[in-house]
Short mmCIF file of C-alpha atoms in Angstrom, two decimals:
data_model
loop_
_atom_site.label_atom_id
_atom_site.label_comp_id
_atom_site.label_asym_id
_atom_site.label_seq_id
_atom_site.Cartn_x
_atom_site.Cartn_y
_atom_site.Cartn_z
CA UNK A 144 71.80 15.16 190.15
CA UNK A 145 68.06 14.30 190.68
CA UNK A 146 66.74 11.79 193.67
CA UNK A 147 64.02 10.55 194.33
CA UNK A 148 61.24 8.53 197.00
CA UNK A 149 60.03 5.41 196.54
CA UNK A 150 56.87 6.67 194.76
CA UNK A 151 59.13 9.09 192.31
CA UNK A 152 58.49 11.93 193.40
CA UNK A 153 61.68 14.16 193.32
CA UNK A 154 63.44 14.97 196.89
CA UNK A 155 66.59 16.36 195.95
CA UNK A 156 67.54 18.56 192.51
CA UNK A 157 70.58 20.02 192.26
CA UNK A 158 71.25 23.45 191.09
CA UNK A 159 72.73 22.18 187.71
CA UNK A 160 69.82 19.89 187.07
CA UNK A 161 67.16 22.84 187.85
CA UNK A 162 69.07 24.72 184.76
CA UNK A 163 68.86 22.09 182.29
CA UNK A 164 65.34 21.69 183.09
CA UNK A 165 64.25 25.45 183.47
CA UNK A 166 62.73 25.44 186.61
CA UNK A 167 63.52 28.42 189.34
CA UNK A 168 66.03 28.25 192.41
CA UNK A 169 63.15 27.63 194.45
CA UNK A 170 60.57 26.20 192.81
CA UNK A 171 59.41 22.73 193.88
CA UNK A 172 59.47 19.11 191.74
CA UNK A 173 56.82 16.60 192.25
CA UNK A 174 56.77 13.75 190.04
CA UNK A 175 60.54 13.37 188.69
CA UNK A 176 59.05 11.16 185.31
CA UNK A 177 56.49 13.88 183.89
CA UNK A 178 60.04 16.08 183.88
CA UNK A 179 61.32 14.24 181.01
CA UNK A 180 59.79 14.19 177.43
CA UNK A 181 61.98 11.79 175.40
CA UNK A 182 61.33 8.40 175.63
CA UNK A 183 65.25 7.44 175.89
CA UNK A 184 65.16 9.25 178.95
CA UNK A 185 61.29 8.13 180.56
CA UNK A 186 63.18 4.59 179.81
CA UNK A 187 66.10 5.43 182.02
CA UNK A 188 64.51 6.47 184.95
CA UNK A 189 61.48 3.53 184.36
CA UNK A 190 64.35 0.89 184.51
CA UNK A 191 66.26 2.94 187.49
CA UNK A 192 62.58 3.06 189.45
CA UNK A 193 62.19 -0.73 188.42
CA UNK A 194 65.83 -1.41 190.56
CA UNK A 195 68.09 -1.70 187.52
CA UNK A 196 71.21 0.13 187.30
CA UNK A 197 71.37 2.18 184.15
CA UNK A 198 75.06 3.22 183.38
CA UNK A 199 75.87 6.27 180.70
CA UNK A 200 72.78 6.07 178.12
CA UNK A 201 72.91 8.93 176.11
CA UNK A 202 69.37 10.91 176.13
CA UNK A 203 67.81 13.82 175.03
CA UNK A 204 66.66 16.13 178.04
CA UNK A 205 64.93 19.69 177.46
CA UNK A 206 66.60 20.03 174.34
CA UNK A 207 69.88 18.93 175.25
CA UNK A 208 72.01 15.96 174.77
CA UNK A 209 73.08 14.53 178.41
CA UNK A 210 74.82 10.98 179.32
CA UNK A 211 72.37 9.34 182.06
CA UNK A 212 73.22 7.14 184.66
CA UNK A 213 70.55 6.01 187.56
CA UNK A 214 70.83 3.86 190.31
CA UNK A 215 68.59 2.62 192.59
CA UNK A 216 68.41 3.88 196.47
CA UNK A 217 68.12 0.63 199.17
CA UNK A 218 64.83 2.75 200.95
CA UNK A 219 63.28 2.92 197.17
CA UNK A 220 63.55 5.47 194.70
CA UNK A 221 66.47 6.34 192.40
CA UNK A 222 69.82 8.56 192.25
CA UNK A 223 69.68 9.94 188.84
CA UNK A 224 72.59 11.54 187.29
CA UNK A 225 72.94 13.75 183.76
CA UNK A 226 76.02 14.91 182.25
CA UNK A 227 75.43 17.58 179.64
CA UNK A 228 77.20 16.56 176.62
CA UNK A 229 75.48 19.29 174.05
CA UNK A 230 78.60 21.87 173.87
CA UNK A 231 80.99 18.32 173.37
CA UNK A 232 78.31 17.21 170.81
CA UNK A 233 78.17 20.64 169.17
CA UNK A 234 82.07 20.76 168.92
CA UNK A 235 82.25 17.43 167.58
CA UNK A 236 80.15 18.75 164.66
CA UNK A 237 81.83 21.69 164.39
CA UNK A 238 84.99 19.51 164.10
CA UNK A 239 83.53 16.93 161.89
CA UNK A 240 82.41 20.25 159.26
CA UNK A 241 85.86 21.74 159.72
CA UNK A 242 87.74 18.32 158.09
CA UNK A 243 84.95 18.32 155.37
CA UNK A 244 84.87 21.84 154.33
CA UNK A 245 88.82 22.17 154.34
CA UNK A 246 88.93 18.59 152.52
CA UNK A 247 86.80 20.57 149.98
CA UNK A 248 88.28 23.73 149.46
CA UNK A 249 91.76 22.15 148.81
CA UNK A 250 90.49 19.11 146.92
CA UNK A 251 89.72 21.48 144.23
CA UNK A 252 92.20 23.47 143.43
CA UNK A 253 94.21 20.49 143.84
CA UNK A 254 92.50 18.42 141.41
CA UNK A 255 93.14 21.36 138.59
CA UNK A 256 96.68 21.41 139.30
CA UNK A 257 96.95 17.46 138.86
CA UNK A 258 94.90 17.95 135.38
CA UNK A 259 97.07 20.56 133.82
CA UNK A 260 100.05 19.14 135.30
CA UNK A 261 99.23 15.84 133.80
CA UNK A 262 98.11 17.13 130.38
CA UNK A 263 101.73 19.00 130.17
CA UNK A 264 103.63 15.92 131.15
CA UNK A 265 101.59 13.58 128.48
CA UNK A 266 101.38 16.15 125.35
CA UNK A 267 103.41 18.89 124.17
CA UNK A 268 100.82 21.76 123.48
CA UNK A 269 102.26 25.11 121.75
CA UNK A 270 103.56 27.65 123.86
CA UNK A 271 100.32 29.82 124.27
CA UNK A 272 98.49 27.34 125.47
CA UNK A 273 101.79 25.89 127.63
CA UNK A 274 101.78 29.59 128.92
CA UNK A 275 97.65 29.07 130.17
CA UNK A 276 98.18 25.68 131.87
CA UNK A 277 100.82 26.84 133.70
CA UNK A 278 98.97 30.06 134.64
CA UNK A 279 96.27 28.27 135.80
CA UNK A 280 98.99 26.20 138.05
CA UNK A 281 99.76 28.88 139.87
CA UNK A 282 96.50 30.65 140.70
CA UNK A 283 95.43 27.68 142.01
CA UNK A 284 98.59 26.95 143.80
CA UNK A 285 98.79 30.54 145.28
CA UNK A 286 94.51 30.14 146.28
CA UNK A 287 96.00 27.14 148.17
CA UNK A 288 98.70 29.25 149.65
CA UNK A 289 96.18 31.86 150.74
CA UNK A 290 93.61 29.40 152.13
CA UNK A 291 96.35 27.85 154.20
CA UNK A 292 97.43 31.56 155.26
CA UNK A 293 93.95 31.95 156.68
CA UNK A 294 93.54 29.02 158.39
CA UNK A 295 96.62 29.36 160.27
CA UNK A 296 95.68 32.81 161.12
CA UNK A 297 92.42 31.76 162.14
CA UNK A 298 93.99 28.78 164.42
CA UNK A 299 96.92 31.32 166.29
CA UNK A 300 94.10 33.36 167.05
CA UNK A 301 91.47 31.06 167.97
CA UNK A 302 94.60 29.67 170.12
CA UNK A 303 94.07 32.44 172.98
CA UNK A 304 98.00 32.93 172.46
CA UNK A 305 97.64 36.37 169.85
CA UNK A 306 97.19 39.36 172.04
CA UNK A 307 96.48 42.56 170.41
CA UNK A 308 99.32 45.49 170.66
CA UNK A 309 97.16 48.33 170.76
CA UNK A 310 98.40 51.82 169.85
CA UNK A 311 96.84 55.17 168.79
CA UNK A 312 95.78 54.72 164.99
CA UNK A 313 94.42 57.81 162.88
CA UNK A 314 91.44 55.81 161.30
CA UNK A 315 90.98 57.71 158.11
CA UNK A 316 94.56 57.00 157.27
CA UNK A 317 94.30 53.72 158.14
CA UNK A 318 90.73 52.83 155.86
CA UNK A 319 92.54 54.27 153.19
CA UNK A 320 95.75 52.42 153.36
CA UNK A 321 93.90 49.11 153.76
CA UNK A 322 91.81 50.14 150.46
CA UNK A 323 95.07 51.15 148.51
CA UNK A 324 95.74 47.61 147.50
CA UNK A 325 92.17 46.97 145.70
CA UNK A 326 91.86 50.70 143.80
CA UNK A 327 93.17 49.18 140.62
CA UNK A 328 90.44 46.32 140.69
CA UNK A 329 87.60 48.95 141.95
CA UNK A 330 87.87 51.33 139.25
CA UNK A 331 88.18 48.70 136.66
CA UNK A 332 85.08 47.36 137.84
CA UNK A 333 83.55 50.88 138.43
CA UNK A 334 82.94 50.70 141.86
CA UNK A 335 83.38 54.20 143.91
CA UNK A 336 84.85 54.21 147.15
CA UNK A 337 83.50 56.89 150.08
CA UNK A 338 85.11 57.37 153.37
CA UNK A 339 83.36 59.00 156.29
CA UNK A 340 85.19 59.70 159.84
CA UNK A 341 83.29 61.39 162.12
CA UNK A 342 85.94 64.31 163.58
CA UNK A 343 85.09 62.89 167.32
CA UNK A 344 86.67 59.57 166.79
CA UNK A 345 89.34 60.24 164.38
CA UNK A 346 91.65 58.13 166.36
CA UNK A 347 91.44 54.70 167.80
CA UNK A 348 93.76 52.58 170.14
CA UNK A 349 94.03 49.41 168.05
CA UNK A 350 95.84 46.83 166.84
CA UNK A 351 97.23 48.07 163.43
CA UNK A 352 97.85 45.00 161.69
CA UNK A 353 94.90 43.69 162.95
CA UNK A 354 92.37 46.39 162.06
CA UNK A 355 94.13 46.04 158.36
CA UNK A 356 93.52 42.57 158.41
CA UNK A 357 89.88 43.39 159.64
CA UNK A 358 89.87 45.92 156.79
CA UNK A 359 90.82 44.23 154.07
CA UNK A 360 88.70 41.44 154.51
CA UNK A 361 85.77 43.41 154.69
CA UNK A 362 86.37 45.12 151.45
CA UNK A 363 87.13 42.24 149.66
CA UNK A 364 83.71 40.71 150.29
CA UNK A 365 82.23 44.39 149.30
CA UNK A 366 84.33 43.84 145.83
CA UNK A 367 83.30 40.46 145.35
CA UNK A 368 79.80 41.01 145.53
CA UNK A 369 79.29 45.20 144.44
CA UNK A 370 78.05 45.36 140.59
CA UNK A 371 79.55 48.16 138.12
CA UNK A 372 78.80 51.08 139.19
CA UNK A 373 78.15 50.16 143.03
CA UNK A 374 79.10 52.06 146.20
CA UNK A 375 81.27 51.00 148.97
CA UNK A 376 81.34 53.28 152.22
CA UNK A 377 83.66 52.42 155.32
CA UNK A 378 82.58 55.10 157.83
CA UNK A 379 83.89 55.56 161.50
CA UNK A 380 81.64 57.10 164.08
CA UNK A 381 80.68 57.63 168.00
CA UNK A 382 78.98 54.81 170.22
CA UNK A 383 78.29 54.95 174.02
CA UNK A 384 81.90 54.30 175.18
CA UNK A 385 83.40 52.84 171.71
CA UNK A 386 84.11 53.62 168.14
CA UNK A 387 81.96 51.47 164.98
CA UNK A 388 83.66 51.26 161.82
CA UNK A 389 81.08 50.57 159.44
CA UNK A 390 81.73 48.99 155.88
CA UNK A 391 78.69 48.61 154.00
CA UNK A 392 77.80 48.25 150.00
CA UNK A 393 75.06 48.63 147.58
CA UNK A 394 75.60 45.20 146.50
CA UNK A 395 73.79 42.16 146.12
CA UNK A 396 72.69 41.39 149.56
CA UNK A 397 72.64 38.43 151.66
CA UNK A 398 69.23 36.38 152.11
CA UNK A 399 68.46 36.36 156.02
CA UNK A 400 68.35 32.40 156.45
CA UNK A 401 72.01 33.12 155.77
CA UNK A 402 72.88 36.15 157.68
CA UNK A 403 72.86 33.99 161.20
CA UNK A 404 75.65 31.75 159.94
CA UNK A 405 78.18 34.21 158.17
CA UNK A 406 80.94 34.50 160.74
CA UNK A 407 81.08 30.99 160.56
CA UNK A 408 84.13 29.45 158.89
CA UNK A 409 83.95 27.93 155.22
CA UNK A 410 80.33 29.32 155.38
CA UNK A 411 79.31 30.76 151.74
CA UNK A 412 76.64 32.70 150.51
CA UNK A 413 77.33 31.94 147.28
CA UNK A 414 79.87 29.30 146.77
CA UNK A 415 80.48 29.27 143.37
CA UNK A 416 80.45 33.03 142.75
CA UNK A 417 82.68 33.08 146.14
CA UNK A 418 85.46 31.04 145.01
CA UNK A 419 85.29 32.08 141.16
CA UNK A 420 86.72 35.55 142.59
CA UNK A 421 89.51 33.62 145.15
CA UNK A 422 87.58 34.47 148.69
CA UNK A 423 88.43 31.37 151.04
CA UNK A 424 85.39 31.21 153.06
CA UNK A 425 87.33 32.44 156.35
CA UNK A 426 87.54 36.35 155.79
CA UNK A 427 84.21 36.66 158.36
CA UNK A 428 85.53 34.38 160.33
CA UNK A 429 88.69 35.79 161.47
CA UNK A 430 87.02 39.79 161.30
CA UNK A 431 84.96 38.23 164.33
CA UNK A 432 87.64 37.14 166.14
CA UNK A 433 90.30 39.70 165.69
CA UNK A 434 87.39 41.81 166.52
CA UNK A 435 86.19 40.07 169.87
CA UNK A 436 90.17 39.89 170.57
CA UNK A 437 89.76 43.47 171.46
CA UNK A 438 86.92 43.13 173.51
CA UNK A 439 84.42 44.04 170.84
CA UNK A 440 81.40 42.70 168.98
CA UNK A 441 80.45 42.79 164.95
CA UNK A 442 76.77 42.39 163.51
CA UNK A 443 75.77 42.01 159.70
CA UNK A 444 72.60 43.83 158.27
CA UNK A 445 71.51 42.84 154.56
CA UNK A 446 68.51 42.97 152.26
CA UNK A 447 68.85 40.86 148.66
CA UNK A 448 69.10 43.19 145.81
CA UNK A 449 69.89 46.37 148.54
CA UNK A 450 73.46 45.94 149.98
CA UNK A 451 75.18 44.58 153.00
CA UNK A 452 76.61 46.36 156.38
CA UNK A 453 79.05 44.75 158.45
CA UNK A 454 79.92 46.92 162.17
CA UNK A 455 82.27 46.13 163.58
CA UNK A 456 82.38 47.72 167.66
CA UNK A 457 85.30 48.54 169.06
CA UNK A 458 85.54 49.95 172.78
CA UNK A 459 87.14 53.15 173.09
#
């Protein structure tokens, strides 16, 4: 809430509206027009000083998107009042991305089921080929399965109602039970697999499921993207009150326009490449969360052509 006298200059500024414009607890306004840059909102408060009353125009102020409303004052001068919108904006985005992306990632493995499932009603191919259609079927019916799996994940968690059940958990154990069910593809693709506790963290009070799911998802985008004969190291060590697992790779790296936007869901790297090898675009996504359930943080370092390291904090 801004006022002002009949010559504009600004008598009364509300805490909220010295935030939005970045000016100090104490500091003092003058002219209240020279405040604004946009011309949507110079217009506003021209009409408002003119004696008009100007009722939710959406503007742009310092950055921000805010609804403005002015009204004159009988003595001269104007009430002016903002309504930051730019977290409602943002989540309408975010929204609006959500539908898309989903639309997307079911539309096609979808559209292949439709294909084959047409081509085997219409024609009568032999049975090898029979055998490969329906194949096909089901990978892309089970990559549906698993997106869907994800998402719901992602939602009961996002929901506020999943609380972690934290108990004791020997980490070495537990890297290496997480990494059990992706040996088989790692040695066929001749990737070696290192594991590095540090003896003054050995334990960590987690929760179990939740550090597997963590786990997992984190070596599955170290598979996806390590070359034959790659490295992938999940380490565990000491940080000022808290433990770090560490999962990094000598694979091919993520470019660092990208790196700011990987936690975010449906977010690729590499699209094609990504969904060629089944990832769903949401692994990231719900490490964060699970992650931040506990009270804990995870940062990404990568260099193209070096390797990637997710860390994933965890307080003690």
């Amino acid at each position: 809430v801004l006022a002002t006298d009949d010559r504009g200059r600004v008598i009364l500024a509300n805490p909220a509206a010295r935030r939005i414009l970045g000016y100090d607890p104490e500091a003092r306004f003058h002219d209240l027009l020279p405040l604004f840059r946009s011309r949507s909102a110079r217009e506003v408060i021209e009409a408002g000083m003119g004696g008009e009353v100007i009722q939710g125009r959406e503007v742009e102020v310092a950055g921000r998107v805010a609804l403005a409303s002015s009204r004159p004052l009988p003595a001269g001068g104007l009430i002016l009042v903002l309504h930051d919108l730019t977290e409602l904006r943002r989540l309408e985005t975010v929204r609006r991305d959500f539908v898309a992306n989903a639309s997307h990632e079911l539309k096609t493995p979808l559209t292949s089921i439709a294909g084959y499932a047409e081509t085997l009603l219409g024609d009568d191919p032999p049975p090898e080929l029979r055998r490969k259609f329906l194949e096909t079927i089901l990978a892309n019916a089970l990559r549906m399965q698993t997106l869907v799996d994800d998402q719901l994940d992602l939602a009961r968690i996002e929901s506020g109602k999943w609380q972690p059940l934290t108990a004791p958990v020997e980490l070495a154990a537990a890297i290496r039970e997480a990494w059990t069910p992706r040996q088989d593809m790692a040695e066929a693709g001749g990737v070696r697999f290192v594991v590095e506790v540090d003896p003054a963290v050995s334990t960590l009070t987690v929760d179990r499921e939740a550090l597997q799911q963590v786990l997992g998802n984190l070596f599955d985008n170290a598979l996806r993207y390590t070359p034959r004969g790659g490295k992938i190291v999940a380490r565990a060590e000491p940080a000022e009150g808290a433990v770090t697992i560490v999962v990094s790779d000598t694979g091919t790296g993520i470019g660092g326009e990208h790196l700011p936007r990987i936690f975010e869901r449906y977010y690729r790297v590499d699209p094609a490449r990504s969904r060629e090898a089944g990832g769903t675009g949401l692994g990231l996504a719900i490490v964060k969360h699970l992650v931040e359930s506990h009270g804990g943080t995870v940062t990404a370092e990568s260099e193209v052509g070096v390797g990637t390291t997710i860390r994933c904090l965890f307080p003690r």
